[in-house]
Coordinates of C-alpha atoms (C1' of nucleotides) in Angstrom, one line a residue:
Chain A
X1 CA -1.6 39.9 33.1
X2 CA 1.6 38.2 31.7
X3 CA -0.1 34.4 32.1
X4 CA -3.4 36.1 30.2
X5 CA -0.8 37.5 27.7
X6 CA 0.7 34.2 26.9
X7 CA -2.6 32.5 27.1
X8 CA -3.8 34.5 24.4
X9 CA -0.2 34.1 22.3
X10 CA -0.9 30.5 22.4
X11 CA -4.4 30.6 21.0
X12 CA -3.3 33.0 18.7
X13 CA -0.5 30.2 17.5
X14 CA -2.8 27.3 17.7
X15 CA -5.1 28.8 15.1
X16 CA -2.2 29.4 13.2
X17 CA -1.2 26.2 13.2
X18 CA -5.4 25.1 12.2
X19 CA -4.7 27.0 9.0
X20 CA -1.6 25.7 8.1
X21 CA -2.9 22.3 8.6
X22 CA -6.3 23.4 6.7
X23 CA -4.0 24.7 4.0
X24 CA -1.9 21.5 3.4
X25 CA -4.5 19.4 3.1
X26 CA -6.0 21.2 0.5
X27 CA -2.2 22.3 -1.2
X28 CA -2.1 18.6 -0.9
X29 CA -5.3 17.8 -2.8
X30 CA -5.4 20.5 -5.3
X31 CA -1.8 22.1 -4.9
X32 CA -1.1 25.8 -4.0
X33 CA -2.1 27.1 -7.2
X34 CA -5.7 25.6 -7.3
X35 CA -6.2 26.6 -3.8
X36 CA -8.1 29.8 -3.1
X37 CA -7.9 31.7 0.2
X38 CA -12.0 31.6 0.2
X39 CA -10.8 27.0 -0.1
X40 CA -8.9 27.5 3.2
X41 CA -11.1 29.7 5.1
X42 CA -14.1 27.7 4.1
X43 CA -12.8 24.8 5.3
X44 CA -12.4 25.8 8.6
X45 CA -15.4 27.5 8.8
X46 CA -14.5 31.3 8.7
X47 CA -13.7 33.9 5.8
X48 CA -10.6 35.0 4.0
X49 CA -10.2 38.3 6.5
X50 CA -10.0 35.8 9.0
X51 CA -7.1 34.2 7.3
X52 CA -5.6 37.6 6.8
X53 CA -5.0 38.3 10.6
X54 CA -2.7 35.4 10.7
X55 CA -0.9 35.6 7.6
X56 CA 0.5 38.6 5.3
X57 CA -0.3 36.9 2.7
X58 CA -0.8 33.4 0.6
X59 CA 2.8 33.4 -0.2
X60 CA 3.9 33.7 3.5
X61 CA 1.2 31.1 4.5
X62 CA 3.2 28.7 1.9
X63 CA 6.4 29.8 3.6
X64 CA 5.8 29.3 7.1
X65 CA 3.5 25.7 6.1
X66 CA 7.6 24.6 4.5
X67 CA 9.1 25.5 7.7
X68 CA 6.9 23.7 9.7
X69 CA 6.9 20.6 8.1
X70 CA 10.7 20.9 7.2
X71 CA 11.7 21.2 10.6
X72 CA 9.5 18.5 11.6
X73 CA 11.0 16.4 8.9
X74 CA 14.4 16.8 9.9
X75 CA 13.5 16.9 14.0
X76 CA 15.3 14.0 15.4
X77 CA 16.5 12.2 12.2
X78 CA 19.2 14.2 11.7
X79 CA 20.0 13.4 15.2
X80 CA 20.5 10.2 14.5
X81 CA 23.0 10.7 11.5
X82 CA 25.3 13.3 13.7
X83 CA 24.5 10.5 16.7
X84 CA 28.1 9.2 18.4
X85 CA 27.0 6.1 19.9
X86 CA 25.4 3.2 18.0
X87 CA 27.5 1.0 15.1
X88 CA 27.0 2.9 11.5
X89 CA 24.7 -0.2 10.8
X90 CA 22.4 0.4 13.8
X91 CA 22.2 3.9 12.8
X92 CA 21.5 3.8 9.4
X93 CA 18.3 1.3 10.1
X94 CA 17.2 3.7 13.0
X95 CA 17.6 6.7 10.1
X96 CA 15.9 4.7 7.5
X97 CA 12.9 3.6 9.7
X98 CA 12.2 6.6 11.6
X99 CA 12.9 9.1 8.4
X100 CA 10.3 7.0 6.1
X101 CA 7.6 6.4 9.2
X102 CA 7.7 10.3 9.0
X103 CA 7.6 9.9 5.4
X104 CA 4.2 7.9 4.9
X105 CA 2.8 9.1 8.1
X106 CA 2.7 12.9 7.3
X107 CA 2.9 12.3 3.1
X108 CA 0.1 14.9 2.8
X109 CA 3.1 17.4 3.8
X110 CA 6.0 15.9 2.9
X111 CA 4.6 15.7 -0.7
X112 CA 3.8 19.5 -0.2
X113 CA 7.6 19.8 0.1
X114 CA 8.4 18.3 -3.2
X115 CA 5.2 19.4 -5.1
X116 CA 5.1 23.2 -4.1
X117 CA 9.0 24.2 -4.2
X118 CA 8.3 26.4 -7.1
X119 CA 6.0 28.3 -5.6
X120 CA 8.7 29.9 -2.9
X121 CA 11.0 32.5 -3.7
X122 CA 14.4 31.9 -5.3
X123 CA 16.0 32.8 -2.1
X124 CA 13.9 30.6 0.0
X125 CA 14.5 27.5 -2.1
X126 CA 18.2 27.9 -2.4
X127 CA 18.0 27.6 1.3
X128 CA 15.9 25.0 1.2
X129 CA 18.2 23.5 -0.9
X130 CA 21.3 24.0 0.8
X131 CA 19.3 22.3 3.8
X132 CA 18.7 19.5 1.8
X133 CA 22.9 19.3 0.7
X134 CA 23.8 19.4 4.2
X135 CA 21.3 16.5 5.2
X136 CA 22.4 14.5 2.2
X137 CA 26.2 15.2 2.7
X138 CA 25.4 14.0 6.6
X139 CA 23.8 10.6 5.7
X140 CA 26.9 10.4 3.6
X141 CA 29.6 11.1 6.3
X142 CA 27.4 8.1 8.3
X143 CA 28.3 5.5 5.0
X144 CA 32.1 6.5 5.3
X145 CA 31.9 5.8 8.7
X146 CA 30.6 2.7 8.5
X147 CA 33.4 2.0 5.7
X148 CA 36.0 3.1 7.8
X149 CA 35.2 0.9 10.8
X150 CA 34.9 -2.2 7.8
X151 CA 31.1 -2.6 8.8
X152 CA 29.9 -1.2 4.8
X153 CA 31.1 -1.4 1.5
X154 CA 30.1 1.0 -0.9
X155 CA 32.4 2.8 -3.8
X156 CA 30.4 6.1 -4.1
X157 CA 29.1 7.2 -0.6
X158 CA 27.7 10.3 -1.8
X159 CA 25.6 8.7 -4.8
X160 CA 24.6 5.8 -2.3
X161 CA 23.2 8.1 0.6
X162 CA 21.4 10.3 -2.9
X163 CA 20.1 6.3 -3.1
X164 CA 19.0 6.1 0.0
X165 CA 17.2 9.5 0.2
X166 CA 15.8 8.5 -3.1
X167 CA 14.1 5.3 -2.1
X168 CA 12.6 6.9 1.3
X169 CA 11.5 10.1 -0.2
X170 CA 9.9 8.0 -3.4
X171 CA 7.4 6.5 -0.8
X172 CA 4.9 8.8 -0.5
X173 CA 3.7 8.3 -3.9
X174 CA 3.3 4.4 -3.3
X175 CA 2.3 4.0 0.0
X176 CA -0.5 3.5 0.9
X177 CA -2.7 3.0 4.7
X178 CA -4.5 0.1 3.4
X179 CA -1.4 -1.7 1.2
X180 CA -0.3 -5.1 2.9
X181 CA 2.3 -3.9 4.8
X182 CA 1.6 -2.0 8.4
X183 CA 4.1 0.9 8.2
X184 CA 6.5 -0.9 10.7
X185 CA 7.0 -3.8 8.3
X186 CA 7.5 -1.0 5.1
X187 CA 10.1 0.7 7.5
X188 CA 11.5 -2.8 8.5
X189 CA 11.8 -3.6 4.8
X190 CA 13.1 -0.5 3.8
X191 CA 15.8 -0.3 6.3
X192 CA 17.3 -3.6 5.4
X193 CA 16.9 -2.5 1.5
X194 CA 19.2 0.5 3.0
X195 CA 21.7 -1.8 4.7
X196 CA 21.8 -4.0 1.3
X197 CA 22.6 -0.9 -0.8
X198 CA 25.3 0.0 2.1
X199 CA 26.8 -3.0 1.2
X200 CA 26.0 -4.1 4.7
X201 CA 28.4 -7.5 6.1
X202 CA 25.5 -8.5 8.7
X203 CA 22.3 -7.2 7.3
X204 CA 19.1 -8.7 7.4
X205 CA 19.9 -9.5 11.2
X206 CA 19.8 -5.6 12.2
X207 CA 16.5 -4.6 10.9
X208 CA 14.2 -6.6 11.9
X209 CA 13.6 -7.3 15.5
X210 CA 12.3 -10.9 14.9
X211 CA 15.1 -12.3 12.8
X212 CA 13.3 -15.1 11.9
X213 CA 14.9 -18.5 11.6
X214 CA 18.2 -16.7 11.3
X215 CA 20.4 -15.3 8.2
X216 CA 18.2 -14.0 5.5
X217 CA 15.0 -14.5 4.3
X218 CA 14.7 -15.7 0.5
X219 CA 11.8 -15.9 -1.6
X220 CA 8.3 -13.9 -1.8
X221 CA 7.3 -11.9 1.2
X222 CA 6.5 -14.5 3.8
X223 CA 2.8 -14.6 5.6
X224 CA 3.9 -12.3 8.2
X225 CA 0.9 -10.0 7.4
X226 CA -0.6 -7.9 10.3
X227 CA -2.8 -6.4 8.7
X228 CA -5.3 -7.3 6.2
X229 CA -3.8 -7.7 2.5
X230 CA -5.7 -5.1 0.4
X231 CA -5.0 -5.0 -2.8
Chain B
X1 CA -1.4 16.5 -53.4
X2 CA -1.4 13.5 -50.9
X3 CA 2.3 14.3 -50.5
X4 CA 1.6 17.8 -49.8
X5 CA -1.1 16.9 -47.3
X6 CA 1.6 14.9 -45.8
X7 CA 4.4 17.4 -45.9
X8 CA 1.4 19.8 -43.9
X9 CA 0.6 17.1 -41.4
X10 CA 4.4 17.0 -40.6
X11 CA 4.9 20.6 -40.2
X12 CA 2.2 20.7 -37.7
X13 CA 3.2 17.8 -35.9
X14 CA 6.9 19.6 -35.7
X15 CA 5.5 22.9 -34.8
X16 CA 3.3 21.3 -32.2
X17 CA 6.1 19.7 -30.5
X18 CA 8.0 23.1 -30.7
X19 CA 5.2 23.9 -28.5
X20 CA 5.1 21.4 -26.3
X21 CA 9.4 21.6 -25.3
X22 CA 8.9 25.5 -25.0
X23 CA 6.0 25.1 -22.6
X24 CA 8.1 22.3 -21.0
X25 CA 11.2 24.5 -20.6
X26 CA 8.6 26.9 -18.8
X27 CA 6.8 24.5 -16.8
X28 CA 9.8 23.0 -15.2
X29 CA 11.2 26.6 -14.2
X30 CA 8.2 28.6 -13.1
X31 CA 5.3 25.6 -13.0
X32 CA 2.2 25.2 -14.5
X33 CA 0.0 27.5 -13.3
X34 CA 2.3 30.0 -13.0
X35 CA 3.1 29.7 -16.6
X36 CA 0.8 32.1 -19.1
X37 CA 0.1 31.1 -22.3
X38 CA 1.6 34.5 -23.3
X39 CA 4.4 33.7 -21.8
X40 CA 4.6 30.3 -24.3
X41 CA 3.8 32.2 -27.1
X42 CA 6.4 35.3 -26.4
X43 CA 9.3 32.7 -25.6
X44 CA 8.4 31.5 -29.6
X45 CA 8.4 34.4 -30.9
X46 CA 4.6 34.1 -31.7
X47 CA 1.6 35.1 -29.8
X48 CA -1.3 33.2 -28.0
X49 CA -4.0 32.9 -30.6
X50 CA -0.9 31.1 -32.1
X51 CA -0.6 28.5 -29.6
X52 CA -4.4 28.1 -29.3
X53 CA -4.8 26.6 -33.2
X54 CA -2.6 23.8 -32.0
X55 CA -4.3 23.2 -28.6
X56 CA -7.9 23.2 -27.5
X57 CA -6.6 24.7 -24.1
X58 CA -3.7 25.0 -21.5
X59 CA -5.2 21.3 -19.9
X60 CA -4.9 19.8 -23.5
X61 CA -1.1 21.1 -24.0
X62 CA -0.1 19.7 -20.6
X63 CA -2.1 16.6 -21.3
X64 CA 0.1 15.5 -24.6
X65 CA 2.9 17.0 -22.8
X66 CA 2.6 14.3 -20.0
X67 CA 2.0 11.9 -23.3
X68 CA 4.6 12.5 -25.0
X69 CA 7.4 12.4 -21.9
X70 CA 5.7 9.4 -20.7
X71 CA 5.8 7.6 -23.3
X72 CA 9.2 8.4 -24.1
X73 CA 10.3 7.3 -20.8
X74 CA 9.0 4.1 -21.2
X75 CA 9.8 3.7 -24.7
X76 CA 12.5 1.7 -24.4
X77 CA 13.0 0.5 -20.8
X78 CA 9.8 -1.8 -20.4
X79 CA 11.2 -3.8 -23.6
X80 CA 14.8 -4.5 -21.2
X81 CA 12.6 -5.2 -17.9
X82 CA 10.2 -7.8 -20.6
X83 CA 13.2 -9.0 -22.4
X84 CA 13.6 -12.7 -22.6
X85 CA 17.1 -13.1 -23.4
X86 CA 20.0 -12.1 -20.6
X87 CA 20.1 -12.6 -17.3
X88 CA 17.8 -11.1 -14.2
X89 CA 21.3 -9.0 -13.3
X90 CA 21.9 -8.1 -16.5
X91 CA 18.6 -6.9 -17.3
X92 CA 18.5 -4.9 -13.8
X93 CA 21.7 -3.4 -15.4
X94 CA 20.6 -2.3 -18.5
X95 CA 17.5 -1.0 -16.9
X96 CA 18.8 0.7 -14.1
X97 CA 21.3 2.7 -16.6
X98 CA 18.8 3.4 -19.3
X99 CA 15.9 4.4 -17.0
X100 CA 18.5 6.5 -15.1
X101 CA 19.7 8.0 -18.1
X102 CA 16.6 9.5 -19.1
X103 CA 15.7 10.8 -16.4
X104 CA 18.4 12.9 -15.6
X105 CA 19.0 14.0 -19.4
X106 CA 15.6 15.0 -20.0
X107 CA 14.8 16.1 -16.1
X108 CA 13.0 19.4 -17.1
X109 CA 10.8 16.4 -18.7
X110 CA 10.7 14.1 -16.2
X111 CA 10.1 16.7 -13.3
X112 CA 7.4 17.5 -14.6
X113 CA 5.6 14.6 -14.8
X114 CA 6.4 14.6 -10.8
X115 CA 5.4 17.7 -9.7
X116 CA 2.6 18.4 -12.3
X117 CA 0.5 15.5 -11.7
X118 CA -2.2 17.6 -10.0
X119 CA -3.1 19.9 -12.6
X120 CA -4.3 16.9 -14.5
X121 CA -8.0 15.6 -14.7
X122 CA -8.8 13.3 -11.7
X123 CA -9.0 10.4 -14.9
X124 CA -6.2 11.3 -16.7
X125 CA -4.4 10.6 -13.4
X126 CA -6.0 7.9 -12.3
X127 CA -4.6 6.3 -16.1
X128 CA -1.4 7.2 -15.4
X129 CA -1.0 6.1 -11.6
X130 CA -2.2 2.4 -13.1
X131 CA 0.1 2.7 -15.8
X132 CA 3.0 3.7 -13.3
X133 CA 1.6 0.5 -11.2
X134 CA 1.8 -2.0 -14.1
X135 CA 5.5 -0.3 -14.7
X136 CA 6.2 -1.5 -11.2
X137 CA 5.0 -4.2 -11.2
X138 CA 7.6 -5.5 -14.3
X139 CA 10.2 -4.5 -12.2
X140 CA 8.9 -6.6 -9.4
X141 CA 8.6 -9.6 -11.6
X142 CA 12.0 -9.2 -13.0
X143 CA 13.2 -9.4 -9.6
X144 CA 11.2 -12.4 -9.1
X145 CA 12.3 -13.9 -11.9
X146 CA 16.0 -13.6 -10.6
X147 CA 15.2 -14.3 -7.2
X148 CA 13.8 -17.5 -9.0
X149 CA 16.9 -18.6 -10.8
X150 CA 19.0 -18.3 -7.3
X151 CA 20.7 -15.0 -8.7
X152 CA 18.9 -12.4 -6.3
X153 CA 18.0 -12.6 -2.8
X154 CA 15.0 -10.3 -2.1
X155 CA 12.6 -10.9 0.7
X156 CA 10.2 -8.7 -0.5
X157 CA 10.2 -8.2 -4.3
X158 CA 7.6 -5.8 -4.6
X159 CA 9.2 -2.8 -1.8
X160 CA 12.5 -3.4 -3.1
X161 CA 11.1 -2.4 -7.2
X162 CA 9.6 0.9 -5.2
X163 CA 13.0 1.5 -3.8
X164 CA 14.8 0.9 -7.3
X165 CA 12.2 3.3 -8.9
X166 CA 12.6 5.8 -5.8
X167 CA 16.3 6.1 -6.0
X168 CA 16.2 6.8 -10.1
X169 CA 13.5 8.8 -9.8
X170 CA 14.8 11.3 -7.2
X171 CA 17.5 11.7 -9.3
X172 CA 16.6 14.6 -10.9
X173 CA 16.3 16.4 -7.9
X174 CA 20.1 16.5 -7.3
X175 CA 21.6 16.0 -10.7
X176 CA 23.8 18.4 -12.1
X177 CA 25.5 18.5 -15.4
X178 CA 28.3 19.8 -13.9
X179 CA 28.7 17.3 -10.9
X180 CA 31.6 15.1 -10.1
X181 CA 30.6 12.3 -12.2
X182 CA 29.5 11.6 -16.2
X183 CA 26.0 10.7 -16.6
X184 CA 27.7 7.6 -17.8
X185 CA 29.6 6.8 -14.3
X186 CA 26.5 7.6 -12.6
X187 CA 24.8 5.3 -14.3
X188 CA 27.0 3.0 -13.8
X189 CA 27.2 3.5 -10.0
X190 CA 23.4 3.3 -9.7
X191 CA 23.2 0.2 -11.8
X192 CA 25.4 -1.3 -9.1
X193 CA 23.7 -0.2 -6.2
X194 CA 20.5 -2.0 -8.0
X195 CA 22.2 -5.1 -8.0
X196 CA 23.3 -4.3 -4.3
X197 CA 19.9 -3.8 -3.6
X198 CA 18.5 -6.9 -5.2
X199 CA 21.0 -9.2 -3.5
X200 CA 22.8 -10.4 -6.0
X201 CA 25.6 -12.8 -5.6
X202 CA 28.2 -11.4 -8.4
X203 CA 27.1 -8.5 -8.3
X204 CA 30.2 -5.4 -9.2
X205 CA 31.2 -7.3 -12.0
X206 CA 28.4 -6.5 -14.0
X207 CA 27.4 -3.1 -13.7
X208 CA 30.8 -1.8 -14.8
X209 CA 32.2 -2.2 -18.0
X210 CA 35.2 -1.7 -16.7
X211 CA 35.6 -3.9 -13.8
X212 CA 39.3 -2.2 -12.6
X213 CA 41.3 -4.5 -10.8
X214 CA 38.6 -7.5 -10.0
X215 CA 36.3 -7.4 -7.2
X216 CA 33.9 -4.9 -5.5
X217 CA 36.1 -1.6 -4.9
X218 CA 35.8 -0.5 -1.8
X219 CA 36.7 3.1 0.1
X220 CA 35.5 6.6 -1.4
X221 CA 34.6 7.0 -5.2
X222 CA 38.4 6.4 -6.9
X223 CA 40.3 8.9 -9.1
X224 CA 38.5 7.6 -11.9
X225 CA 37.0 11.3 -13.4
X226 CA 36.5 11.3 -16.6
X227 CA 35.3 14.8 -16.4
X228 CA 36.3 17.8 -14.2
X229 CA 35.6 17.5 -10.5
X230 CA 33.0 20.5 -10.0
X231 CA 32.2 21.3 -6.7
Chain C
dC1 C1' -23.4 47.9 33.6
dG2 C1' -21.1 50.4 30.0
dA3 C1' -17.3 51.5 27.0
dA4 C1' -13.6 50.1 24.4
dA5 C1' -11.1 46.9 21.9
dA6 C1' -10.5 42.7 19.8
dA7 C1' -12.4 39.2 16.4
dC8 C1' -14.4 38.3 12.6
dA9 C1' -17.8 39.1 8.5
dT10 C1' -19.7 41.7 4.4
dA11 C1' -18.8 43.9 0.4
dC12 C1' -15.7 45.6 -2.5
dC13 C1' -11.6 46.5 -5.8
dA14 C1' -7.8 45.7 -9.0
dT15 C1' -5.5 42.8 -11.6
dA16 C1' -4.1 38.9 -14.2
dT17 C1' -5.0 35.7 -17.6
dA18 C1' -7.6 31.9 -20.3
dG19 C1' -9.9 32.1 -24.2
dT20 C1' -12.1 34.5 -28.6
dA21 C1' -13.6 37.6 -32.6
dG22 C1' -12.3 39.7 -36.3
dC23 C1' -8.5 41.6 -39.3
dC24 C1' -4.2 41.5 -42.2
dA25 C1' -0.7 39.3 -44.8
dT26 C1' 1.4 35.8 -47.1
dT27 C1' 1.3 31.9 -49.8
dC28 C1' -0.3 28.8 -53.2
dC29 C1' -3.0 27.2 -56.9
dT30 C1' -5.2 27.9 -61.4
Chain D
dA1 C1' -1.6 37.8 -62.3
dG2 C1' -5.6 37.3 -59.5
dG3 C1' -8.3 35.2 -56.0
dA4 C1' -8.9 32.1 -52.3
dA5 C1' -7.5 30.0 -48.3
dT6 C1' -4.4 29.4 -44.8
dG7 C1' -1.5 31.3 -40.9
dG8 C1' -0.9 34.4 -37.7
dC9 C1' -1.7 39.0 -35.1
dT10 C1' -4.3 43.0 -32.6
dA11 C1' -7.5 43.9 -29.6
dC12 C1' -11.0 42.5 -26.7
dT13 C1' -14.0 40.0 -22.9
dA14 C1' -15.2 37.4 -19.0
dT15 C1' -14.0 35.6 -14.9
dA16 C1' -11.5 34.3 -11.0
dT17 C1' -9.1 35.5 -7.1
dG18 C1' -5.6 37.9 -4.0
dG19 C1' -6.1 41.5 -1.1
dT20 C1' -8.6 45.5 1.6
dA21 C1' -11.8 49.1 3.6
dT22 C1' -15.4 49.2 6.4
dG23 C1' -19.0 47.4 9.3
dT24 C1' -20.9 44.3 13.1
dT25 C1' -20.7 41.3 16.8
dT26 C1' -18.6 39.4 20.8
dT27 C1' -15.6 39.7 24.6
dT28 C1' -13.1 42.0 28.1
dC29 C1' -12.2 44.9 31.8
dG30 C1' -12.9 49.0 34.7

DNA sequence: CGAAAAACATACCATATAGTAGCCATTCCT
DNA sequence: AGGAATGGCTACTATATGGTATGTTTTTCG
């Protein structure tokens, strides 16, 4: 009785979870606006009642999709800000890499997140915002860390991780699956572009796993490809 | 009677543009879509017919909206990135500061063209996404160029111009009039960061104009407000 | 097997808003 | 001063879409 209780919960929040997706593809194609009900339940087949059962409304649908995909976002990166073990510069390149893969991987959400804000309520987005300080002002106690222990250099901590938020966040309007770089080697990149702007003593070591022929790599981006150069 | 004509044409162009920074104003707060036409017209002081013998339809008003931003944003700034004269740095400077600049002075602008984009015609987009790519690829070829001359030390030239653009352009997401810094310093900062990020060799010199007591200034951002210290 | 309840569809309503037709006033030229 | 033309407004329509009341099918359980 309990077990066929729970077994239907979870159906009941695994559809919910095929509409949100449904939904962000489409917010993500058309944004929320454009986007009828009668779009969503279409595209999975079934009709706007349907959708109804799961959600109070449009607006809440919007809501719940931003809370998904924000705590997804944040799961686990912001682990590795708050993290106690590691050197700053190990950190921020473990940051950098995992916070962008999540970045260009998911960028039909995450550009939901930046795209769609307007449509929430003013209370939701001040918290959303307020999220978002608290992240930033994280990534920033990481930089004075690694200033204090001598391992960064960098005047203005708080524009710099704004920088580094910047450049990761920027991504998803760039990337793209068939570009010359796998996602590794963007997040590779990236991450050593983040221990530059840190002002980083050892960088180009850190990053990447293969260090090459030691020190840093000048010049054009090397024939490392893995994948075939489109574009 | 030419003259007149003249003096005509001018009024309408000045009225239209009225147009175009109310709907811009209204856009950036509440968004497209969930901007009315009435509501246009009412915050003029006119009413919709108004607005409609000035622009075919809602599209064509945020079509020469995005025009108009855009070209303003790159009025300017592609001439320091294509400039001959001065050196790769200081022409990352001067384009890191202006490009900067504009984008947080005129955010209500410049968000727009950001979170907008999808309410445009799949062409119109497609014009501006090449047009952002060509924009790009300047910057890459300015870093190029100072890779070139021995002043930079990018491995890859074309993710580090993404990141350059990324961390101006999120800019106007945090940005606050009232923040710690001038848009000036900020500028400044950025500018630095740039050159940070680009590798090059001399590099805190340049950014600043004034380059306090020699060197790259380590530690947290310095007593050095020029405007009250808000928040 | 039969009844009840859950799941989903059909058909509908109310509202908001882009866009328009026709009217009034003001200005400008002769 | 008188008439014409321009500029702008009042009032309207058509349509799209968020949301709902009611029906129908399928499943579930005694």
């Amino acid at each position: 009785m309990k077990a066929a209780l729970d077994a239907k919960k979870t159906v009941r929040e695994y559809k919910k979870k095929l509409i949100i997706e449904a939904a962000a593809k489409l917010f993500y194609e058309k944004g929320f606006q454009k986007t009828t009900l009668d779009d969503i339940a279409s595209s999975l087949g079934v009709t706007k009642p349907f959708v109804y059962t799961y959600f109070n409304s449009k607006y809440s649908l919007l809501e719940e999709l931003f809370d998904v995909v924000y705590s997804d976002l944040y799961q686990g990166v912001v682990g590795l800000l708050e993290a106690e073990e590691g050197s700053p510069s190990e950190r921020l390149v473990a940051f950098t890499k995992v916070y962008l893969l999540k970045n260009i991987e998911q960028r039909s959400f995450t550009a939901i997140l930046l795209e769609e804000e307007k449509n929430l309520s003013p209370e939701k987005i001040e918290a959303i915002r307020k999220t978002q300080k608290e992240f930033d002002n994280k990534l920033a106690a990481l930089l004075r860390d690694g200033v204090r222990r001598g391992e960064f250099e960098v005047r203005d901590t708080a524009v710099a991780s704004l920088a580094i938020s910047g450049m990761v966040r920027w991504a998803h309007r760039w990337y793209s699956p068939a570009g010359r770089l796998s996602p590794e080697q963007l997040c590779d990149e990236m991450a050593d572009l983040a221990l530059k702007l840190a002002g980083a003593k050892c960088q180009s070591g850190v990053a990447s796993a293969a260090p090459g022929k030691g020190g840093t790599a000048t010049g054009r981006a090397a024939p490392r490809r893995r994948r075939a150069a489109a574009k």
